[in-house]
Short mmCIF file of C-alpha atoms in Angstrom, two decimals:
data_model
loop_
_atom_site.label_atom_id
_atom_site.label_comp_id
_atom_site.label_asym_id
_atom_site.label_seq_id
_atom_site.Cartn_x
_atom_site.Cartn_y
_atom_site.Cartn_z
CA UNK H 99 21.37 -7.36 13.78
CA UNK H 100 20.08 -9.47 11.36
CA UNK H 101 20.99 -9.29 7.58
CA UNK H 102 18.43 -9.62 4.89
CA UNK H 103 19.71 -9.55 1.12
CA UNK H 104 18.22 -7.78 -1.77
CA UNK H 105 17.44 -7.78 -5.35
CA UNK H 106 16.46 -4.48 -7.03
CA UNK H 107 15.71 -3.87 -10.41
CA UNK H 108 13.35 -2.66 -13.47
CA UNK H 109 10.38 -4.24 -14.61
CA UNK H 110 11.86 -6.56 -17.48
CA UNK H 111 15.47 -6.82 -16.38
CA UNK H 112 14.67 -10.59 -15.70
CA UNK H 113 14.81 -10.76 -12.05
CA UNK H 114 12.99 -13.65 -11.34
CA UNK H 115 14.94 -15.66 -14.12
CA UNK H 116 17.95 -14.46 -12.93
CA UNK H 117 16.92 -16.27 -9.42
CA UNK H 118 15.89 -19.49 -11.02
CA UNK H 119 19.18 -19.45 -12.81
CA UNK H 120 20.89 -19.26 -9.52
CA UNK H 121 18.72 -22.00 -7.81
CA UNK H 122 19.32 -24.48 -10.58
CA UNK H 123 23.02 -23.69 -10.09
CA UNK H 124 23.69 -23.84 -6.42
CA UNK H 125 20.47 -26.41 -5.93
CA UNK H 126 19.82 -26.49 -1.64
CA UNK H 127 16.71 -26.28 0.04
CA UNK H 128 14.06 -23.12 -0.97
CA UNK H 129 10.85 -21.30 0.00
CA UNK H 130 10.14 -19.40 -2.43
CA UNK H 131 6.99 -16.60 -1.76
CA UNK H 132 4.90 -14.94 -4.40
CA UNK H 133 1.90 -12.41 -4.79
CA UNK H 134 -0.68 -15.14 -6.18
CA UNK H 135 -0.99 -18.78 -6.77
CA UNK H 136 -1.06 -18.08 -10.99
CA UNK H 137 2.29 -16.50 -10.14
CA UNK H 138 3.81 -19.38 -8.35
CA UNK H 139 2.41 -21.67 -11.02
CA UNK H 140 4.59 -20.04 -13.50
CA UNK H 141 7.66 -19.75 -11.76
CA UNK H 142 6.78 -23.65 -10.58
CA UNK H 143 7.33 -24.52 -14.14
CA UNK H 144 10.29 -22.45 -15.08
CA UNK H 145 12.23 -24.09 -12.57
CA UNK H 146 11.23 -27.64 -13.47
CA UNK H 147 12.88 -27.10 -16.86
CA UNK H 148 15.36 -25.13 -15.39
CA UNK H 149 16.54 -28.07 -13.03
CA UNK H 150 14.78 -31.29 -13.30
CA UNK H 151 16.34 -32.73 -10.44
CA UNK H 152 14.60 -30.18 -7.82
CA UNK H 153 11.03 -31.13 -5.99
CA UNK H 154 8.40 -28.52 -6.20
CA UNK H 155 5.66 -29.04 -3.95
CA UNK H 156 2.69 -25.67 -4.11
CA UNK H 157 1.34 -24.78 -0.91
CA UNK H 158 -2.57 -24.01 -2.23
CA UNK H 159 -5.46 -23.72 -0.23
CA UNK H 160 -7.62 -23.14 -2.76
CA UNK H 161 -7.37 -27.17 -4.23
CA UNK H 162 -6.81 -28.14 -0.33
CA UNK H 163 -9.24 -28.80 2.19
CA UNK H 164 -6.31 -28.81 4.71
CA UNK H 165 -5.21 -25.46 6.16
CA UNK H 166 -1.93 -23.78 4.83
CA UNK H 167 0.18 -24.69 8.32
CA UNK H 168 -1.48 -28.16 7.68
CA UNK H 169 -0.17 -28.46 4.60
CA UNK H 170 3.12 -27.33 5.40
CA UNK H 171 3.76 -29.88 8.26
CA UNK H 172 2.67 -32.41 5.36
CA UNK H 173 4.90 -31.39 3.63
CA UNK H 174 7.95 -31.15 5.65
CA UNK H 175 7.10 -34.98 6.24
CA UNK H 176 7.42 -35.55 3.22
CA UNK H 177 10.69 -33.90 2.47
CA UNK H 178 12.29 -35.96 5.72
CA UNK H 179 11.21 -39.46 4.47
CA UNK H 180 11.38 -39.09 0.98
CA UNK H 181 13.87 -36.14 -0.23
CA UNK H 182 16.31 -35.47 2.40
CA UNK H 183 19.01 -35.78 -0.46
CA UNK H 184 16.84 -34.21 -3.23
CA UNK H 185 16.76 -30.33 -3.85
CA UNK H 186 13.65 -28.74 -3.08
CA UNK H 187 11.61 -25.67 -3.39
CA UNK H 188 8.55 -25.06 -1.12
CA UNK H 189 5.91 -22.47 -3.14
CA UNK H 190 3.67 -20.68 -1.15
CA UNK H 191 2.25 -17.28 -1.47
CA UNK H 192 2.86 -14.25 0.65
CA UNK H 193 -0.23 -14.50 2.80
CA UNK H 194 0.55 -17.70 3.80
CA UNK H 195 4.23 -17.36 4.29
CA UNK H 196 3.07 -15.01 7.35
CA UNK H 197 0.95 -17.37 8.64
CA UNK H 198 3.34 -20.27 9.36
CA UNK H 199 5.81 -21.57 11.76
CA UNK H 200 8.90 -21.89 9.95
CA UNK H 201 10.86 -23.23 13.00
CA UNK H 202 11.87 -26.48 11.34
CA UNK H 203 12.80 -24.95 8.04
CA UNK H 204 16.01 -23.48 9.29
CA UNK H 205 18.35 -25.43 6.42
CA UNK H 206 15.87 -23.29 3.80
CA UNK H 207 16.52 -20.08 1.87
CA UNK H 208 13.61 -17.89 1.58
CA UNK H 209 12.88 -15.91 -1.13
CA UNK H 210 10.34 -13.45 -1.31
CA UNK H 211 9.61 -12.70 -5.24
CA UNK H 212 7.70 -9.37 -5.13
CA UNK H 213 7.46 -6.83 -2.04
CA UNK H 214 4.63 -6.87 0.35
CA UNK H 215 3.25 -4.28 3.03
CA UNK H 216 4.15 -5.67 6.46
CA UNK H 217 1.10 -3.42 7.76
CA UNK H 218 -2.66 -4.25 7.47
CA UNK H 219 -5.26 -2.00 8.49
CA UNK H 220 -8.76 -2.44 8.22
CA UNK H 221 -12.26 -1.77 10.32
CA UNK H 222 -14.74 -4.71 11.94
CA UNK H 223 -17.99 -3.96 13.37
CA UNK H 224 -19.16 -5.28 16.82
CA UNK H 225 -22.35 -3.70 17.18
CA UNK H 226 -23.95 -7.47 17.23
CA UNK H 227 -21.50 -9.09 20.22
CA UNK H 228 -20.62 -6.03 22.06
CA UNK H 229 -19.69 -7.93 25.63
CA UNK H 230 -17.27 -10.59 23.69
CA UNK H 231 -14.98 -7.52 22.64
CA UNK H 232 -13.88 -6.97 26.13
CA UNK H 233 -13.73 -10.41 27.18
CA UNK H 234 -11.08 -11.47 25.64
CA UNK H 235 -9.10 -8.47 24.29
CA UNK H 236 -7.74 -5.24 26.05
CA UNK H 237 -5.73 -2.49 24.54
CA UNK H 238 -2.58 -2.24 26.70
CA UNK H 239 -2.25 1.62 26.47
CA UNK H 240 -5.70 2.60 26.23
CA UNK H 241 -4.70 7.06 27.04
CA UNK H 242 -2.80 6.57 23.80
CA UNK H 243 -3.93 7.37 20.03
CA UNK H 244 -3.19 3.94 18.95
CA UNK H 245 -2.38 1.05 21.35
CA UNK H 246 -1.03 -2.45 21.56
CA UNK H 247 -4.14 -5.32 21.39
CA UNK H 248 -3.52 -8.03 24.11
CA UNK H 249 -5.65 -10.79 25.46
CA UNK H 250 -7.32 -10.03 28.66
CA UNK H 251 -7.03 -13.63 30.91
CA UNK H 252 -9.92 -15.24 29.46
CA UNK H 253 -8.37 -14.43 26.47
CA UNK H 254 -5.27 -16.29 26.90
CA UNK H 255 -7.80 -19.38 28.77
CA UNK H 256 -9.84 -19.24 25.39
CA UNK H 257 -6.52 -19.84 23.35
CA UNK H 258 -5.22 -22.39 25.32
CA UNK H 259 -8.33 -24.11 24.67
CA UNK H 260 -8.80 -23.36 21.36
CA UNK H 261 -12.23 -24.36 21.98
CA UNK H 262 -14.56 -21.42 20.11
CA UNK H 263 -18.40 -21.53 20.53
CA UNK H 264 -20.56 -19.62 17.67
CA UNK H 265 -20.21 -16.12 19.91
CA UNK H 266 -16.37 -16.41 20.09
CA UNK H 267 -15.64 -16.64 16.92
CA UNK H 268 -16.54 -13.42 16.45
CA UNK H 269 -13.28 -12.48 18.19
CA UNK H 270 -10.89 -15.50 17.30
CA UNK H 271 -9.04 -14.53 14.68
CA UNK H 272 -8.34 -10.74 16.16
CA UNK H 273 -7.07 -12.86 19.38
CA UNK H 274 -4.89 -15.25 17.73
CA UNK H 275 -3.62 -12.11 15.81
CA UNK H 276 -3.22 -10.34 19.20
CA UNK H 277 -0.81 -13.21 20.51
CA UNK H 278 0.86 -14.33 17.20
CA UNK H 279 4.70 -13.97 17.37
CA UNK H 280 7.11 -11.71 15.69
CA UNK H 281 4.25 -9.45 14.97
CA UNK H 282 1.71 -6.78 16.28
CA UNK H 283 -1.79 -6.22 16.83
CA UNK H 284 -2.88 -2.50 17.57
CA UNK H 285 -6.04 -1.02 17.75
CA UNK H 286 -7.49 2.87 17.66
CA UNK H 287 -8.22 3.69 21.03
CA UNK H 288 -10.59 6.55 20.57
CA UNK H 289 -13.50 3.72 19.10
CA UNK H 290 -12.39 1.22 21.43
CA UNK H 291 -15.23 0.92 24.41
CA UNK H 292 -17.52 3.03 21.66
CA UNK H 293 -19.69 0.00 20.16
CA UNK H 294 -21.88 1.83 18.31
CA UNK H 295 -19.15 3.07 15.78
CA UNK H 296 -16.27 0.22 14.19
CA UNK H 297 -13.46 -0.42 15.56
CA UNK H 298 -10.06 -0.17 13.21
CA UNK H 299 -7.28 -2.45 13.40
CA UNK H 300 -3.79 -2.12 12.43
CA UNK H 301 -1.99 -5.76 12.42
CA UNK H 302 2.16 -5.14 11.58
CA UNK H 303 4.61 -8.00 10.74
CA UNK H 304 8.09 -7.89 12.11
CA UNK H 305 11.56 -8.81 10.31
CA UNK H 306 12.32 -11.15 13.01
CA UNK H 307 9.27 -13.34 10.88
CA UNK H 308 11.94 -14.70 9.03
CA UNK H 309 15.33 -15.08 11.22
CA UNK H 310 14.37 -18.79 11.27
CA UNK H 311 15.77 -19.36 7.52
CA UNK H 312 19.02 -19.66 6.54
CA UNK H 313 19.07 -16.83 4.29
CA UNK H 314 16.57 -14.29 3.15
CA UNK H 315 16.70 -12.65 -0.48
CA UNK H 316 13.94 -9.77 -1.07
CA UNK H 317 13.30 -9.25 -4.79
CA UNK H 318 11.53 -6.13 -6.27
CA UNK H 319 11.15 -3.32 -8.35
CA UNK H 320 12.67 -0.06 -6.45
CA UNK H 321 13.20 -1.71 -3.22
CA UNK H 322 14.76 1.03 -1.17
CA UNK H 323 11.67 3.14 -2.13
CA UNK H 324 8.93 0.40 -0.55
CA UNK H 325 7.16 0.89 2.52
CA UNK H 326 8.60 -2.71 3.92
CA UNK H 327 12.19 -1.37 3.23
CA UNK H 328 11.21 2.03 5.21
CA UNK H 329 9.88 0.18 8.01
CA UNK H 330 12.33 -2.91 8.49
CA UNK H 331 15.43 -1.15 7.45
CA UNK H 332 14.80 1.09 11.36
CA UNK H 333 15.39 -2.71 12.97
CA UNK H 334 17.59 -4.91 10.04
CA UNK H 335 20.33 -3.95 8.13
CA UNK H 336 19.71 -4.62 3.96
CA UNK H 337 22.77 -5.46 1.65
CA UNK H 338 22.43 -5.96 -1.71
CA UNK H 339 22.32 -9.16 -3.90
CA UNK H 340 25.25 -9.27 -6.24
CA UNK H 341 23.53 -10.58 -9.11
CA UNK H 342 23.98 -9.49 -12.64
CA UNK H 343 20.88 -8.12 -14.83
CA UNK H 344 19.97 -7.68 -18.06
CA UNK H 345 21.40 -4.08 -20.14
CA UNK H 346 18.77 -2.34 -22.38
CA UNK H 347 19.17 -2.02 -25.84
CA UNK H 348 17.46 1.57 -25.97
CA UNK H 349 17.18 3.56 -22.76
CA UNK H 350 13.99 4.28 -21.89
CA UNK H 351 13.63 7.99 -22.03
CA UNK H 352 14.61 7.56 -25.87
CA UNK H 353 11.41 5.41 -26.08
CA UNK H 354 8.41 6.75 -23.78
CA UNK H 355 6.22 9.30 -24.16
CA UNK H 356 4.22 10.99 -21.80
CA UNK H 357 0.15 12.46 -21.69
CA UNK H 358 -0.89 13.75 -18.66
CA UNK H 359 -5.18 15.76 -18.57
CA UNK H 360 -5.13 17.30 -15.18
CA UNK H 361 -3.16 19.24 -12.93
CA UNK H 362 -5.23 18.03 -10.28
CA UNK H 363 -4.04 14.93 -8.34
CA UNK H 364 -6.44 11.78 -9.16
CA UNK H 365 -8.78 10.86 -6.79
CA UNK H 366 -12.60 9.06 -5.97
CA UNK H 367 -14.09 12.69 -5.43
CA UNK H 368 -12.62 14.13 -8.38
CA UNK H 369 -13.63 11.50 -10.38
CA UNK H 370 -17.07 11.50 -9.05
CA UNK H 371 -17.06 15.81 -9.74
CA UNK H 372 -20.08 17.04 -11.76
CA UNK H 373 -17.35 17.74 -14.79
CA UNK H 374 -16.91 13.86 -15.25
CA UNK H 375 -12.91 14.20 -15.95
CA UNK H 376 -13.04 10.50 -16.63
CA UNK H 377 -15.66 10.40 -19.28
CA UNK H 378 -14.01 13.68 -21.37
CA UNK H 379 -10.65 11.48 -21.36
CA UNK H 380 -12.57 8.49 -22.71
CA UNK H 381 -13.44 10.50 -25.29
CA UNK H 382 -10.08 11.59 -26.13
CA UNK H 383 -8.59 8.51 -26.44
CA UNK H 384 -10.96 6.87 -28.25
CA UNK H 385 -9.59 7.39 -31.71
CA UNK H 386 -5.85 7.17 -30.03
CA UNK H 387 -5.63 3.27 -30.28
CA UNK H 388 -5.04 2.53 -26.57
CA UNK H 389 -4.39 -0.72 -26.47
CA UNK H 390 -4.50 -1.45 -23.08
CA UNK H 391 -6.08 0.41 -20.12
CA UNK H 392 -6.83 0.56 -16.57
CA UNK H 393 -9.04 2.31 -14.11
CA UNK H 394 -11.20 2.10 -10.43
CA UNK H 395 -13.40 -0.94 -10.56
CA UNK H 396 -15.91 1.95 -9.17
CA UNK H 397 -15.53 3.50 -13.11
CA UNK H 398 -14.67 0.53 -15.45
CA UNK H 399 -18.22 0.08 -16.37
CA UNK H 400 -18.79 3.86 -17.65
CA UNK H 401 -14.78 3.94 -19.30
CA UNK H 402 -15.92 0.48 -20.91
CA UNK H 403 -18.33 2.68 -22.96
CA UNK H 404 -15.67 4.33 -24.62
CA UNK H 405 -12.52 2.54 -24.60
CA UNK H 406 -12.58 -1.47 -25.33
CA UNK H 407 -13.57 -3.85 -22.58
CA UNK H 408 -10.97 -6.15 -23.77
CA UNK H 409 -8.51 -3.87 -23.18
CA UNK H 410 -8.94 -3.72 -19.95
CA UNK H 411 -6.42 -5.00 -17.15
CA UNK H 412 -6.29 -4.72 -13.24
CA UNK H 413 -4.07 -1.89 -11.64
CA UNK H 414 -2.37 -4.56 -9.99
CA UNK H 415 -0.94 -6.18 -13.68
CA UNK H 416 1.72 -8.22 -11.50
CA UNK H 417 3.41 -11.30 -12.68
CA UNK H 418 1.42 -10.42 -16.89
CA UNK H 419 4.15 -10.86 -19.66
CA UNK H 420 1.42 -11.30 -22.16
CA UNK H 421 1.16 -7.18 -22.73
CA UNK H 422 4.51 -7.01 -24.10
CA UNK H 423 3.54 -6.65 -27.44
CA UNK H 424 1.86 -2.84 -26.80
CA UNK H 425 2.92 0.26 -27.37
CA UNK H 426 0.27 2.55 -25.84
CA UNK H 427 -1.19 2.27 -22.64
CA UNK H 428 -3.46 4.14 -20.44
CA UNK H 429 -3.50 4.80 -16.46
CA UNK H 430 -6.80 6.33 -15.36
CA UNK H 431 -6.57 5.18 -11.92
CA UNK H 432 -6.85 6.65 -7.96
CA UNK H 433 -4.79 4.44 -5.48
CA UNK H 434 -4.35 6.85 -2.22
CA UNK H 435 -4.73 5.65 1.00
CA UNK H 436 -7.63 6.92 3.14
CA UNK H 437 -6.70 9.83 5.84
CA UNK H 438 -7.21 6.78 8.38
CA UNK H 439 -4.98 5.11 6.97
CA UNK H 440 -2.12 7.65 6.19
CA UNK H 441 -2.53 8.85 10.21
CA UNK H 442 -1.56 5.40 11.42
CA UNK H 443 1.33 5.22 9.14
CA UNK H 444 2.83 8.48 10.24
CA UNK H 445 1.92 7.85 13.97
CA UNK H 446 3.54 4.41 13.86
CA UNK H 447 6.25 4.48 11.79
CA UNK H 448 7.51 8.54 10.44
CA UNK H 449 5.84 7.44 6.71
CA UNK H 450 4.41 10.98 5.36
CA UNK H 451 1.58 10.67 3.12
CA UNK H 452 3.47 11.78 0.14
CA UNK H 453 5.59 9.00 0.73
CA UNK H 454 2.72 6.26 1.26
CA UNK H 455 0.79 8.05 -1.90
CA UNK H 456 4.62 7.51 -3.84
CA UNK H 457 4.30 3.95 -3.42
CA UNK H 458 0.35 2.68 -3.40
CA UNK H 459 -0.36 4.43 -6.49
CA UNK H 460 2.62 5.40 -8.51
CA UNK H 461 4.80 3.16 -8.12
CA UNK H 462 1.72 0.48 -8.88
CA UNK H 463 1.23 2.97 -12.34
CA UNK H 464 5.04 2.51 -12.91
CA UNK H 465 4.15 -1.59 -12.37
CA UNK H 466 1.22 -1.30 -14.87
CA UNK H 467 2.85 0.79 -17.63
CA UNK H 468 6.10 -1.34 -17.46
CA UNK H 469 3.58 -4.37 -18.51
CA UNK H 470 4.09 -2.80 -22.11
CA UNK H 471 6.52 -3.08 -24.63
CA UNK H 472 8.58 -1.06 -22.30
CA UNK H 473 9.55 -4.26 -20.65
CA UNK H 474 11.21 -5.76 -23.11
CA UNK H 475 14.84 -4.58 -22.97
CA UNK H 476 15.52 -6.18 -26.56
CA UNK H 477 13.11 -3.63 -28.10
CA UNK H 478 13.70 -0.06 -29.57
CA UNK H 479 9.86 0.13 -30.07
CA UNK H 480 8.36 3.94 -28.71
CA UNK H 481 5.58 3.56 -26.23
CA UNK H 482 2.66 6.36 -25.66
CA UNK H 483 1.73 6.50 -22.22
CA UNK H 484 -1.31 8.24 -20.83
CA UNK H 485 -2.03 8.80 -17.15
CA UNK H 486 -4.82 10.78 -15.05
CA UNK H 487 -2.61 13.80 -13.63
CA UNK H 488 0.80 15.76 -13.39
CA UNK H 489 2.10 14.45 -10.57
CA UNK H 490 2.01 10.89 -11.59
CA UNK H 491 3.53 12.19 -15.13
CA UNK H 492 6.50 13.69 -13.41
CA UNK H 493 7.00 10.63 -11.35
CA UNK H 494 7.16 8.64 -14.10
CA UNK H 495 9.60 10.70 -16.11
CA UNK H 496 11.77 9.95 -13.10
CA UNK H 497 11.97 6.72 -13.54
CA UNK H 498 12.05 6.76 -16.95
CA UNK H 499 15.09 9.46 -16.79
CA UNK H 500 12.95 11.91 -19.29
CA UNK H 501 13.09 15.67 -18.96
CA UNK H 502 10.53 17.40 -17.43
CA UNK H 503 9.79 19.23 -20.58
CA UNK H 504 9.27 16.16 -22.53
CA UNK H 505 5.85 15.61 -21.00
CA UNK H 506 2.68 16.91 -22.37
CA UNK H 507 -0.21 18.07 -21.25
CA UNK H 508 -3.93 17.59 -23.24
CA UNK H 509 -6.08 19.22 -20.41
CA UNK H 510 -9.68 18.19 -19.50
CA UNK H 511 -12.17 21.08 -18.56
CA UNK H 512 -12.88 20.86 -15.06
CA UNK H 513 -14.93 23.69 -12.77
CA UNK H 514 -13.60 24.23 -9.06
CA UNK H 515 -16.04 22.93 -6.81
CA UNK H 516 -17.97 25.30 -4.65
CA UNK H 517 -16.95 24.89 -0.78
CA UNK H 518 -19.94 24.45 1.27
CA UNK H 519 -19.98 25.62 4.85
CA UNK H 520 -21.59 22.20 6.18
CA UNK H 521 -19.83 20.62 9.35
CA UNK H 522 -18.25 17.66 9.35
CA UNK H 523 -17.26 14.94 11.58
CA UNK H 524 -13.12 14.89 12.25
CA UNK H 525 -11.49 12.47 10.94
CA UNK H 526 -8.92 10.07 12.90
CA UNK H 527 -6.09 12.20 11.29
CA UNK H 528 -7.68 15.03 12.60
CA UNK H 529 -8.59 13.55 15.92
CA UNK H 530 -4.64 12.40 16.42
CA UNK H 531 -3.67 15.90 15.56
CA UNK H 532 -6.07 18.11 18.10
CA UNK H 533 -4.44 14.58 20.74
CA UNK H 534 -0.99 16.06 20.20
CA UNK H 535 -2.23 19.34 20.80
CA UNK H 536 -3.53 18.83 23.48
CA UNK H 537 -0.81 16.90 25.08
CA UNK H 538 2.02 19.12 24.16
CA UNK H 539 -0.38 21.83 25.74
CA UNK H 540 -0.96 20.30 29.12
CA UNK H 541 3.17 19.61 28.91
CA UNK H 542 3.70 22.75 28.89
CA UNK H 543 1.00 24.10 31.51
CA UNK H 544 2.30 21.06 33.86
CA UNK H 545 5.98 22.38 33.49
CA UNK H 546 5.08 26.12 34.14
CA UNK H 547 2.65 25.09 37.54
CA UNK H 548 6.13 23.59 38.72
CA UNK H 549 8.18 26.57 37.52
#
């Protein structure tokens, strides 16, 4: 079984420094993955002054007109004529550390700063090119809900080639996807040979993606809680990193405060309800002096009207130090998967939907409001912190070791909608469940016409 190391800690507690501290000591031979290229920039130049001696070469299709494996092979030329004695640290970002052979790089340590989803899902449309679909890809359990993608054997003639025309590139990256190693490429079955609706795709990365280094160290926030740890830790075993971090100087449940509006979970629809929940916040923390807030691009415009446009940062505030200096922050945000989505991930791999909800959305609002003064661990300063509903309150008071009774609640007016007797199509979730059904029925019919 293979054995991937881990480093888990709080926003703030100076994880990544602690890494480059470690680097610069031992020196050796790095890849070293992050979210985004700013990201990577940063960390780039930390190590420089860190340890002179190392050489940092980015990996960055955006400035290249070479392809990321093309620039890798580059650069491993590179190393062998011209650093072969020299520390060195390879920088590329997550996507393309997935989309690489790292064969050759077996004397490198990888490092993965920041935890990724393994699993993609997403929907293309084929309505246009029909015909190539079944060309060149087959599903290789096509009576089940969700099934393995595979080339058919034109499919596998086609990539031997390499050799796409205009029509087959409509299909080439899902093929090369289908028969990519150490990693999956399934499809929903029910939309498969259906062209008029889209098909959805569900493309899943294995651990064995990086047995070819000679060590692996995973570094995050909450790592036993993320969806990659849930997934990999079925097939790898995870040890902890003994590496020390930083100690606060006040803990934080002597420092945050918590606002939640609604005891209705945040979502699109409830956002979009005739009561406008959004806009009556807006209102109520206009004379509160957020000084830094987030919502759905969808609603930033009509927030914007209210709250200051220049206080306004992504949901995904990864890899910002420059927000360190605030001490009230707002969360008016919606990050759950759709039903599609949450299906697949219990189907395929025993995730609930609480638990997928737990780590897409609050565990991104925990990322956010940590970008406050809350990060600093120096700092005794309190922080006000505002979010949408309960449930994200409560999570946060977890993580923040506060009582439950130390939240409050400044409630928004909002009508129950009227349910309207209109029929709708099922959803996949819905579809997988009456699949089940059936099956366990016909199960049990089959056993009782042998009894």
């Amino acid at each position: 079984m293979i054995t991937y190391n881990f480093l888990s800690a709080e926003c703030g507690a100076g994880k990544t420094t602690a890494i480059i501290n470690k680097m610069a000591k031992e020196k050796g031979r790095y890849v070293y993955a992050a979210p985004t290229i700013r990201t990577l920039n940063q960390t780039l130049e930390n190590l420089k002054k860190a340890a002179p001696s190392f050489r940092c070469i980015l990996i960055n299709n955006e400035i290249s007109t070479a392809t990321v494996p093309e620039q890798l092979l580059s650069a491993k030329t590179e190393i062998d004529d011209l650093y072969n004695d020299v520390p060195v640290t390879i920088f590329v970002t997550h996507a393309a550390l997935t989309l690489c052979d790292w064969s050759p790089f077996t004397a490198f340590n990888l490092i993965v700063d920041e935890i990724t989803e393994p699993v993609r899902i997403w929907a293309e449309d084929f309505r246009t090119h029909k015909d190539v679909l079944a060309r060149y890809l087959q599903l290789e359990t096509p009576d089940e809900v969700v099934s393995r993608v595979i080339p058919t054997s034109e499919g596998n003639l086609l990539l031997t080639s390499g050799n796409y025309d205009k029509v087959q590139k409509a299909v080439r990256d899902l093929l090369e996807l289908s028969a990519r190693k150490r990693s999956t490429l399934y499809a929903m079955s029910e939309s498969w040979n259906d062209y008029r609706t889209q098909k959805h795709f569900i493309h899943s990365f294995e651990p064995s993606i990086f047995q070819d280094f000679a060590s692996v160290l995973m570094v995050g926030d909450d790592f036993e809680r993320s969806i990659l740890y849930r997934i990999w830790s079925k097939e790898i075993h995870f040890q902890a990193a003994n590496i020390q971090m930083r100690k606060r100087k006040v803990p934080l449940f002597d420092r945050a405060t918590i606002t939640y509006f609604s005891d209705r979970n945040a979502s699109m629809t409830f956002f979009n309800s005739k009561d406008d929940p959004l806009m009556q916040i807006g209102k109520k923390l206009q004379d509160r002096d957020v000084e830094f807030w987030t919502t759905n691009a969808d609603y930033r415009g009509k927030l914007s009207r209210l709250l200051s446009s220049e206080q306004f940062v992504s949901p995904k505030a990864h890899g910002q130090n420059h927000l360190m200096d605030r001490t009230s922050v707002a969360w008016l945000c919606a990050l759950k998967p759709a039903n599609d989505d949450a299906a697949v991930y219990e189907l395929l791999y025993g995730i609930s939907r609480t638990e997928l909800v737990e780590w897409r959305e609050h565990n991104a609002m925990y990322q956010f409001v940590m970008r406050s003064a809350l990060r600093d661990f120096d700092s005794n300063e309190p922080v006000q912190v505002y979010v949408f509903d309960r449930a994200q309150a409560e999570y946060l008071a977890d993580r923040f070791g506060l009582s439950e009774g130390s939240i409050s609640c400044d409630p928004v007016t909002i009508q129950p909608t009227q349910p309207r007797n209109k029929k709708v199509a099922m959803t996949n979730a819905e579809r997988m469940k009456r699949y089940r059904e059936n099956k366990k029925w016909k199960a049990t019919m089959d056993e009782r016409m042998k009894g």
